[in-house]
Amino acid sequence: MPAVLYEKRDRIAFITLNRPEALNAFNREMHQQLREAWLDFREDDNLWVAVVTGAGERAFSAGADVKEMGQRREEQSRRSFWETWFGEDLQSGLEVWKPTIAAINGYCLGEGLTLVLACDFRIASERASFGFPEVNLGIATIVGAIRAPQVVGLGNALELLLVGDRVDAQRAYDMSLVQRVVPHDSVRAEAEALAQRLCRNGPLAVRCTKEVAYRSLQLPFRDAVRMGESLRRLVAASEDAREGPQAFREKREPQFKGR
Ligand code: COA
């Protein structure tokens, strides 16, 4: 059984973490296959939106595979400390400007939560729960500690990161960790409906706007505007930027092509 299922339907990529017997914990195979899926999604011009979820009914992901941890520590110690490594995972910094949606169908812990924080939209089952239990194991989480304050604010992030207890879907909603809480059985359908809605928009405009929103978090205002205006010109030169206004004038739905 593959550790990640990767399916393309129309413009949407469906990525499913597929180790339900281990609550979709991240082992080496899953990292490898997930990386390949994100890279393929990023490069395939026919794909405009990705939905990521967990197989089974209990977990999105229970985080890093704790049973594999001894081995991974040995692997890491062989890697030079001075070798800067960002990896090619979405959760560890892969740049993907197409929109990504997490359909959170249960436990969402540790690295699973870090992955969800790297997605643009988070839709949670009412049965989902969230946490960074790393500190309970004596392990530090780094990318989670970088991303969480940007999404939920420093106080809420530190509660998750330093206490390590799980919070339920309602509390996650209250701290803006997820945008929506839905009945368990409809979490994947809601994510797909949002993906289809996003596919009706001009994909280059969506990607440009997403990149400006994220990149400008780290830029002074004037630099962000200059960067954004340059990207806007690229989008304005596309066929899609002519198609949108033309469709409006002709009172029809635009047919965007992503070029
Ligand atoms: N790594 C490896 N295996 C895991 C796992 C993980 N992170 N989380 C769960 N599993 C496995 C369990 O070992 C168990 O397998 P087994 O039946 O072969 O023993 C199976 O998934 C089901 O988990 P179980 O613990 O029986 O379910 P539960 O409902 O009682 O508890 C959790 C669910 C998520 C609370 C509990 O599994 C847990 O605390 N997991 C570890 C979470 C964690 O610390 N993640 C961060 C690591 S940095």
mmCIF file of C-alpha atoms and ligand atoms in Angstrom:
data_model
loop_
_atom_site.group_PDB
_atom_site.id
_atom_site.type_symbol
_atom_site.label_atom_id
_atom_site.label_comp_id
_atom_site.label_asym_id
_atom_site.label_seq_id
_atom_site.Cartn_x
_atom_site.Cartn_y
_atom_site.Cartn_z
ATOM 1 C CA MET A 1 0.000 0.000 0.000
ATOM 2 C CA PRO A 2 1.424 3.441 -0.860
ATOM 3 C CA ALA A 3 1.906 5.723 2.137
ATOM 4 C CA VAL A 4 0.376 8.578 0.144
ATOM 5 C CA LEU A 5 -2.480 8.379 -2.352
ATOM 6 C CA TYR A 6 -2.276 10.954 -5.119
ATOM 7 C CA GLU A 7 -5.196 11.431 -7.448
ATOM 8 C CA LYS A 8 -5.968 14.049 -10.094
ATOM 9 C CA ARG A 9 -9.584 14.887 -10.887
ATOM 10 C CA ASP A 10 -10.153 17.732 -13.329
ATOM 11 C CA ARG A 11 -8.171 20.676 -11.956
ATOM 12 C CA ILE A 12 -7.893 19.300 -8.418
ATOM 13 C CA ALA A 13 -5.146 17.163 -6.865
ATOM 14 C CA PHE A 14 -6.246 14.964 -3.950
ATOM 15 C CA ILE A 15 -3.435 13.997 -1.614
ATOM 16 C CA THR A 16 -4.277 11.443 1.089
ATOM 17 C CA LEU A 17 -1.907 10.488 3.913
ATOM 18 C CA ASN A 18 -2.395 6.761 3.859
ATOM 19 C CA ARG A 19 -1.190 4.921 6.955
ATOM 20 C CA PRO A 20 -4.487 4.670 8.837
ATOM 21 C CA GLU A 21 -3.178 1.779 10.985
ATOM 22 C CA ALA A 22 -0.619 4.254 12.422
ATOM 23 C CA LEU A 23 -3.035 7.205 12.425
ATOM 24 C CA ASN A 24 -1.233 8.469 9.300
ATOM 25 C CA ALA A 25 2.016 9.147 11.161
ATOM 26 C CA PHE A 26 4.840 10.427 8.967
ATOM 27 C CA ASN A 27 7.455 7.767 8.283
ATOM 28 C CA ARG A 28 10.207 7.895 5.702
ATOM 29 C CA GLU A 29 8.052 6.501 2.859
ATOM 30 C CA MET A 30 5.320 9.006 3.565
ATOM 31 C CA HIS A 31 7.772 11.921 3.504
ATOM 32 C CA GLN A 32 9.209 10.729 0.206
ATOM 33 C CA GLN A 33 5.849 10.136 -1.464
ATOM 34 C CA LEU A 34 4.350 13.347 -0.122
ATOM 35 C CA ARG A 35 7.295 15.324 -1.461
ATOM 36 C CA GLU A 36 6.804 13.740 -4.907
ATOM 37 C CA ALA A 37 3.087 14.558 -4.810
ATOM 38 C CA TRP A 38 3.650 18.236 -3.930
ATOM 39 C CA LEU A 39 6.332 18.605 -6.581
ATOM 40 C CA ASP A 40 4.076 17.044 -9.213
ATOM 41 C CA PHE A 41 1.149 19.249 -8.156
ATOM 42 C CA ARG A 42 3.336 22.328 -8.340
ATOM 43 C CA GLU A 43 4.633 21.533 -11.820
ATOM 44 C CA ASP A 44 1.459 20.193 -13.486
ATOM 45 C CA ASP A 45 -0.193 23.095 -15.324
ATOM 46 C CA ASN A 46 -3.493 21.219 -15.443
ATOM 47 C CA LEU A 47 -3.772 21.224 -11.643
ATOM 48 C CA TRP A 48 -4.956 24.398 -9.952
ATOM 49 C CA VAL A 49 -5.863 23.448 -6.371
ATOM 50 C CA ALA A 50 -4.823 20.677 -3.934
ATOM 51 C CA VAL A 51 -6.829 19.055 -1.154
ATOM 52 C CA VAL A 52 -4.896 17.118 1.490
ATOM 53 C CA THR A 53 -6.552 14.780 3.976
ATOM 54 C CA GLY A 54 -5.929 11.640 6.023
ATOM 55 C CA ALA A 55 -7.110 8.125 5.209
ATOM 56 C CA GLY A 56 -9.632 6.517 7.543
ATOM 57 C CA GLU A 57 -11.979 8.121 9.989
ATOM 58 C CA ARG A 58 -9.724 8.790 12.987
ATOM 59 C CA ALA A 59 -6.791 10.925 11.945
ATOM 60 C CA PHE A 60 -5.495 13.540 9.581
ATOM 61 C CA SER A 61 -2.068 12.690 10.982
ATOM 62 C CA ALA A 62 -0.763 11.878 14.476
ATOM 63 C CA GLY A 63 2.546 13.533 13.569
ATOM 64 C CA ALA A 64 6.019 12.118 13.126
ATOM 65 C CA ASP A 65 6.309 8.345 13.433
ATOM 66 C CA VAL A 66 7.430 7.951 17.017
ATOM 67 C CA LYS A 67 8.414 4.319 16.427
ATOM 68 C CA GLU A 68 10.846 5.363 13.692
ATOM 69 C CA MET A 69 12.429 8.110 15.770
ATOM 70 C CA GLY A 70 15.569 6.349 16.960
ATOM 71 C CA GLN A 71 16.548 5.594 13.375
ATOM 72 C CA ARG A 72 15.877 9.126 12.185
ATOM 73 C CA ARG A 73 18.081 10.594 14.893
ATOM 74 C CA GLU A 74 20.986 8.502 13.624
ATOM 75 C CA GLU A 75 20.306 9.651 10.061
ATOM 76 C CA GLN A 76 20.214 13.282 11.144
ATOM 77 C CA SER A 77 23.436 13.032 13.078
ATOM 78 C CA ARG A 78 25.164 11.881 9.888
ATOM 79 C CA ARG A 79 24.046 15.096 8.182
ATOM 80 C CA SER A 80 26.353 18.066 8.668
ATOM 81 C CA PHE A 81 24.967 20.699 11.032
ATOM 82 C CA TRP A 82 26.128 23.386 8.592
ATOM 83 C CA GLU A 83 24.216 21.944 5.681
ATOM 84 C CA THR A 84 21.155 24.202 5.560
ATOM 85 C CA TRP A 85 18.175 22.019 4.779
ATOM 86 C CA PHE A 86 14.712 23.268 3.917
ATOM 87 C CA GLY A 87 13.562 20.056 2.328
ATOM 88 C CA GLU A 88 11.006 19.854 -0.392
ATOM 89 C CA ASP A 89 7.974 19.325 1.806
ATOM 90 C CA LEU A 90 5.171 21.824 1.955
ATOM 91 C CA GLN A 91 5.400 21.782 5.770
ATOM 92 C CA SER A 92 9.102 22.536 5.741
ATOM 93 C CA GLY A 93 9.036 25.373 3.272
ATOM 94 C CA LEU A 94 8.384 24.236 -0.306
ATOM 95 C CA GLU A 95 6.944 27.232 -2.139
ATOM 96 C CA VAL A 96 3.612 26.406 -3.777
ATOM 97 C CA TRP A 97 1.564 29.352 -4.989
ATOM 98 C CA LYS A 98 -1.441 27.324 -6.079
ATOM 99 C CA PRO A 99 -4.062 27.198 -3.293
ATOM 100 C CA THR A 100 -3.988 24.287 -0.849
ATOM 101 C CA ILE A 101 -6.822 23.054 1.374
ATOM 102 C CA ALA A 102 -6.552 20.748 4.388
ATOM 103 C CA ALA A 103 -9.579 18.555 5.122
ATOM 104 C CA ILE A 104 -8.878 17.675 8.752
ATOM 105 C CA ASN A 105 -10.720 14.473 9.527
ATOM 106 C CA GLY A 106 -9.445 13.629 13.041
ATOM 107 C CA TYR A 107 -6.239 13.855 15.085
ATOM 108 C CA CYS A 108 -4.009 16.598 13.718
ATOM 109 C CA LEU A 109 -0.826 16.509 15.765
ATOM 110 C CA GLY A 110 2.806 17.538 15.575
ATOM 111 C CA GLU A 111 4.041 17.437 11.994
ATOM 112 C CA GLY A 112 0.440 16.890 10.863
ATOM 113 C CA LEU A 113 -0.455 20.252 12.374
ATOM 114 C CA THR A 114 2.637 21.827 10.833
ATOM 115 C CA LEU A 115 1.469 20.589 7.414
ATOM 116 C CA VAL A 116 -2.019 21.953 8.019
ATOM 117 C CA LEU A 117 -0.545 25.325 9.010
ATOM 118 C CA ALA A 118 1.264 25.406 5.670
ATOM 119 C CA CYS A 119 -2.068 25.062 3.837
ATOM 120 C CA ASP A 120 -4.122 28.115 2.928
ATOM 121 C CA PHE A 121 -7.511 26.772 4.001
ATOM 122 C CA ARG A 122 -8.255 24.539 6.988
ATOM 123 C CA ILE A 123 -11.613 22.809 7.200
ATOM 124 C CA ALA A 124 -12.064 20.639 10.280
ATOM 125 C CA SER A 125 -14.385 17.789 11.135
ATOM 126 C CA GLU A 126 -16.189 18.432 14.412
ATOM 127 C CA ARG A 127 -14.278 15.351 15.655
ATOM 128 C CA ALA A 128 -10.847 16.794 14.851
ATOM 129 C CA SER A 129 -8.370 17.661 17.573
ATOM 130 C CA PHE A 130 -5.141 19.593 17.370
ATOM 131 C CA GLY A 131 -1.883 19.766 19.239
ATOM 132 C CA PHE A 132 1.887 19.904 19.272
ATOM 133 C CA PRO A 133 2.752 16.993 21.621
ATOM 134 C CA GLU A 134 6.464 17.169 20.806
ATOM 135 C CA VAL A 135 7.389 18.769 24.137
ATOM 136 C CA ASN A 136 5.662 15.862 25.928
ATOM 137 C CA LEU A 137 8.262 13.628 24.248
ATOM 138 C CA GLY A 138 11.162 15.972 24.991
ATOM 139 C CA ILE A 139 11.418 17.007 21.336
ATOM 140 C CA ALA A 140 11.420 20.577 19.987
ATOM 141 C CA THR A 141 9.217 21.592 17.061
ATOM 142 C CA ILE A 142 10.749 24.254 14.868
ATOM 143 C CA VAL A 143 8.709 24.911 11.742
ATOM 144 C CA GLY A 144 5.495 24.587 13.777
ATOM 145 C CA ALA A 145 6.875 27.203 16.165
ATOM 146 C CA ILE A 146 7.595 29.481 13.204
ATOM 147 C CA ARG A 147 4.256 29.036 11.456
ATOM 148 C CA ALA A 148 1.776 28.796 14.346
ATOM 149 C CA PRO A 149 2.197 32.375 15.714
ATOM 150 C CA GLN A 150 1.519 33.746 12.206
ATOM 151 C CA VAL A 151 -1.820 31.941 12.108
ATOM 152 C CA VAL A 152 -3.145 31.991 15.691
ATOM 153 C CA GLY A 153 -1.090 34.744 17.377
ATOM 154 C CA LEU A 154 1.742 34.268 19.835
ATOM 155 C CA GLY A 155 -0.342 33.523 22.951
ATOM 156 C CA ASN A 156 -2.438 30.771 21.370
ATOM 157 C CA ALA A 157 0.610 29.365 19.576
ATOM 158 C CA LEU A 158 2.618 29.148 22.793
ATOM 159 C CA GLU A 159 -0.293 27.418 24.513
ATOM 160 C CA LEU A 160 -0.251 24.727 21.828
ATOM 161 C CA LEU A 161 3.526 24.534 21.543
ATOM 162 C CA LEU A 162 4.631 24.662 25.173
ATOM 163 C CA VAL A 163 1.792 22.827 26.942
ATOM 164 C CA GLY A 164 1.381 20.126 24.305
ATOM 165 C CA ASP A 165 -2.244 19.266 25.191
ATOM 166 C CA ARG A 166 -4.802 18.704 22.461
ATOM 167 C CA VAL A 167 -7.572 21.237 21.739
ATOM 168 C CA ASP A 168 -10.882 20.330 20.115
ATOM 169 C CA ALA A 169 -12.264 21.660 16.828
ATOM 170 C CA GLN A 170 -14.338 24.380 18.498
ATOM 171 C CA ARG A 171 -11.321 25.752 20.391
ATOM 172 C CA ALA A 172 -9.296 25.528 17.159
ATOM 173 C CA TYR A 173 -11.988 27.581 15.433
ATOM 174 C CA ASP A 174 -12.053 30.107 18.274
ATOM 175 C CA MET A 175 -8.307 30.692 17.919
ATOM 176 C CA SER A 176 -8.579 30.934 14.089
ATOM 177 C CA LEU A 177 -6.567 27.770 13.622
ATOM 178 C CA VAL A 178 -9.300 26.533 11.275
ATOM 179 C CA GLN A 179 -11.675 28.587 9.163
ATOM 180 C CA ARG A 180 -14.577 26.146 9.334
ATOM 181 C CA VAL A 181 -15.858 23.264 11.478
ATOM 182 C CA VAL A 182 -18.249 20.925 9.670
ATOM 183 C CA PRO A 183 -20.030 17.607 10.391
ATOM 184 C CA HIS A 184 -17.511 14.763 10.260
ATOM 185 C CA ASP A 185 -19.013 13.054 7.214
ATOM 186 C CA SER A 186 -18.909 16.173 5.077
ATOM 187 C CA VAL A 187 -15.347 17.384 5.715
ATOM 188 C CA ARG A 188 -13.892 16.070 2.448
ATOM 189 C CA ALA A 189 -16.934 17.159 0.404
ATOM 190 C CA GLU A 190 -16.683 20.682 1.872
ATOM 191 C CA ALA A 191 -13.009 20.826 0.960
ATOM 192 C CA GLU A 192 -13.744 19.648 -2.564
ATOM 193 C CA ALA A 193 -16.543 22.203 -2.943
ATOM 194 C CA LEU A 194 -14.131 24.960 -1.904
ATOM 195 C CA ALA A 195 -11.540 23.614 -4.365
ATOM 196 C CA GLN A 196 -14.108 23.725 -7.168
ATOM 197 C CA ARG A 197 -15.055 27.261 -6.197
ATOM 198 C CA LEU A 198 -11.400 28.319 -6.324
ATOM 199 C CA CYS A 199 -11.089 26.727 -9.781
ATOM 200 C CA ARG A 200 -13.663 29.197 -11.131
ATOM 201 C CA ASN A 201 -11.235 32.066 -10.488
ATOM 202 C CA GLY A 202 -8.366 33.079 -12.741
ATOM 203 C CA PRO A 203 -5.553 30.751 -11.609
ATOM 204 C CA LEU A 204 -2.705 33.166 -12.351
ATOM 205 C CA ALA A 205 -4.460 35.948 -10.445
ATOM 206 C CA VAL A 206 -4.996 33.543 -7.539
ATOM 207 C CA ARG A 207 -1.334 32.457 -7.489
ATOM 208 C CA CYS A 208 -0.055 36.028 -7.774
ATOM 209 C CA THR A 209 -2.314 37.197 -4.953
ATOM 210 C CA LYS A 210 -1.327 34.273 -2.733
ATOM 211 C CA GLU A 211 2.366 34.880 -3.303
ATOM 212 C CA VAL A 212 2.021 38.581 -2.492
ATOM 213 C CA ALA A 213 0.030 37.792 0.681
ATOM 214 C CA TYR A 214 2.660 35.399 2.017
ATOM 215 C CA ARG A 215 5.849 37.000 0.756
ATOM 216 C CA SER A 216 4.876 40.467 1.937
ATOM 217 C CA LEU A 217 4.711 39.183 5.538
ATOM 218 C CA GLN A 218 8.489 39.389 5.501
ATOM 219 C CA LEU A 219 8.907 42.568 3.461
ATOM 220 C CA PRO A 220 8.781 46.287 4.229
ATOM 221 C CA PHE A 221 5.591 47.838 2.787
ATOM 222 C CA ARG A 222 7.233 49.669 -0.106
ATOM 223 C CA ASP A 223 9.217 46.613 -1.194
ATOM 224 C CA ALA A 224 6.080 44.509 -0.984
ATOM 225 C CA VAL A 225 4.172 46.936 -3.203
ATOM 226 C CA ARG A 226 6.988 47.038 -5.777
ATOM 227 C CA MET A 227 7.186 43.254 -5.849
ATOM 228 C CA GLY A 228 3.400 42.905 -6.026
ATOM 229 C CA GLU A 229 3.026 45.489 -8.789
ATOM 230 C CA SER A 230 5.647 43.675 -10.871
ATOM 231 C CA LEU A 231 3.793 40.394 -10.490
ATOM 232 C CA ARG A 232 0.478 42.104 -11.232
ATOM 233 C CA ARG A 233 1.836 43.252 -14.582
ATOM 234 C CA LEU A 234 2.749 39.691 -15.482
ATOM 235 C CA VAL A 235 -0.795 38.551 -14.698
ATOM 236 C CA ALA A 236 -2.267 41.533 -16.570
ATOM 237 C CA ALA A 237 -0.402 40.405 -19.712
ATOM 238 C CA SER A 238 -2.052 36.966 -19.645
ATOM 239 C CA GLU A 239 -4.913 35.743 -21.840
ATOM 240 C CA ASP A 240 -6.959 35.149 -18.688
ATOM 241 C CA ALA A 241 -6.760 38.832 -17.741
ATOM 242 C CA ARG A 242 -8.479 39.648 -21.062
ATOM 243 C CA GLU A 243 -10.954 36.780 -20.812
ATOM 244 C CA GLY A 244 -12.353 37.884 -17.415
ATOM 245 C CA PRO A 245 -13.509 41.396 -18.420
ATOM 246 C CA GLN A 246 -14.626 40.118 -21.848
ATOM 247 C CA ALA A 247 -16.823 37.454 -20.243
ATOM 248 C CA PHE A 248 -18.277 40.114 -17.943
ATOM 249 C CA ARG A 249 -19.158 42.315 -20.920
ATOM 250 C CA GLU A 250 -20.702 39.337 -22.736
ATOM 251 C CA LYS A 251 -22.604 38.290 -19.575
ATOM 252 C CA ARG A 252 -21.141 34.767 -19.462
ATOM 253 C CA GLU A 253 -18.883 32.702 -17.194
ATOM 254 C CA PRO A 254 -15.175 33.261 -17.949
ATOM 255 C CA GLN A 255 -13.237 30.328 -19.393
ATOM 256 C CA PHE A 256 -9.849 30.663 -17.717
ATOM 257 C CA LYS A 257 -6.924 28.675 -19.068
ATOM 258 C CA GLY A 258 -4.063 29.536 -16.745
ATOM 259 C CA ARG A 259 -2.083 31.423 -19.377
HETATM 260 N N1 COA B 1 3.829 7.345 15.425
HETATM 261 C C1 COA B 1 3.731 6.025 15.234
HETATM 262 N N2 COA B 1 2.619 5.316 15.491
HETATM 263 C C2 COA B 1 1.568 6.000 15.980
HETATM 264 C C3 COA B 1 1.600 7.375 16.201
HETATM 265 C C4 COA B 1 2.782 8.071 15.889
HETATM 266 N N3 COA B 1 2.890 9.397 16.025
HETATM 267 N N4 COA B 1 0.407 7.774 16.702
HETATM 268 C C5 COA B 1 -0.343 6.664 16.778
HETATM 269 N N5 COA B 1 0.352 5.591 16.341
HETATM 270 C C6 COA B 1 -0.101 4.199 16.279
HETATM 271 C C7 COA B 1 -0.195 3.604 17.650
HETATM 272 O O1 COA B 1 1.065 3.165 18.091
HETATM 273 C C8 COA B 1 -1.183 2.495 17.406
HETATM 274 O O2 COA B 1 -0.534 1.414 16.767
HETATM 275 P P1 COA B 1 -0.505 -0.066 17.461
HETATM 276 O O3 COA B 1 -1.951 -0.454 17.515
HETATM 277 O O4 COA B 1 0.311 -0.867 16.509
HETATM 278 O O5 COA B 1 0.097 0.132 18.798
HETATM 279 C C9 COA B 1 -2.141 3.086 16.386
HETATM 280 O O6 COA B 1 -1.439 4.163 15.777
HETATM 281 C C10 COA B 1 -3.415 3.636 17.004
HETATM 282 O O7 COA B 1 -3.046 4.554 18.018
HETATM 283 P P2 COA B 1 -3.556 4.453 19.539
HETATM 284 O O8 COA B 1 -2.553 5.127 20.411
HETATM 285 O O9 COA B 1 -3.908 3.060 19.872
HETATM 286 O O10 COA B 1 -4.892 5.321 19.433
HETATM 287 P P3 COA B 1 -5.562 6.180 20.594
HETATM 288 O O11 COA B 1 -6.864 6.650 20.050
HETATM 289 O O12 COA B 1 -5.551 5.452 21.875
HETATM 290 O O13 COA B 1 -4.602 7.469 20.786
HETATM 291 C C11 COA B 1 -3.301 9.349 20.026
HETATM 292 C C12 COA B 1 -4.441 8.361 19.710
HETATM 293 C C13 COA B 1 -3.091 10.196 18.787
HETATM 294 C C14 COA B 1 -3.692 10.245 21.207
HETATM 295 C C15 COA B 1 -2.020 8.557 20.401
HETATM 296 O O14 COA B 1 -1.823 7.556 19.408
HETATM 297 C C16 COA B 1 -0.779 9.389 20.457
HETATM 298 O O15 COA B 1 -0.577 10.104 21.447
HETATM 299 N N6 COA B 1 0.101 9.304 19.421
HETATM 300 C C17 COA B 1 1.364 9.968 19.410
HETATM 301 C C18 COA B 1 1.185 11.413 18.995
HETATM 302 C C19 COA B 1 2.489 12.161 19.006
HETATM 303 O O16 COA B 1 3.169 12.255 20.016
HETATM 304 N N7 COA B 1 2.836 12.753 17.851
HETATM 305 C C20 COA B 1 3.932 13.658 17.699
HETATM 306 C C21 COA B 1 5.223 13.010 17.470
HETATM 307 S S1 COA B 1 6.517 14.226 17.348
#
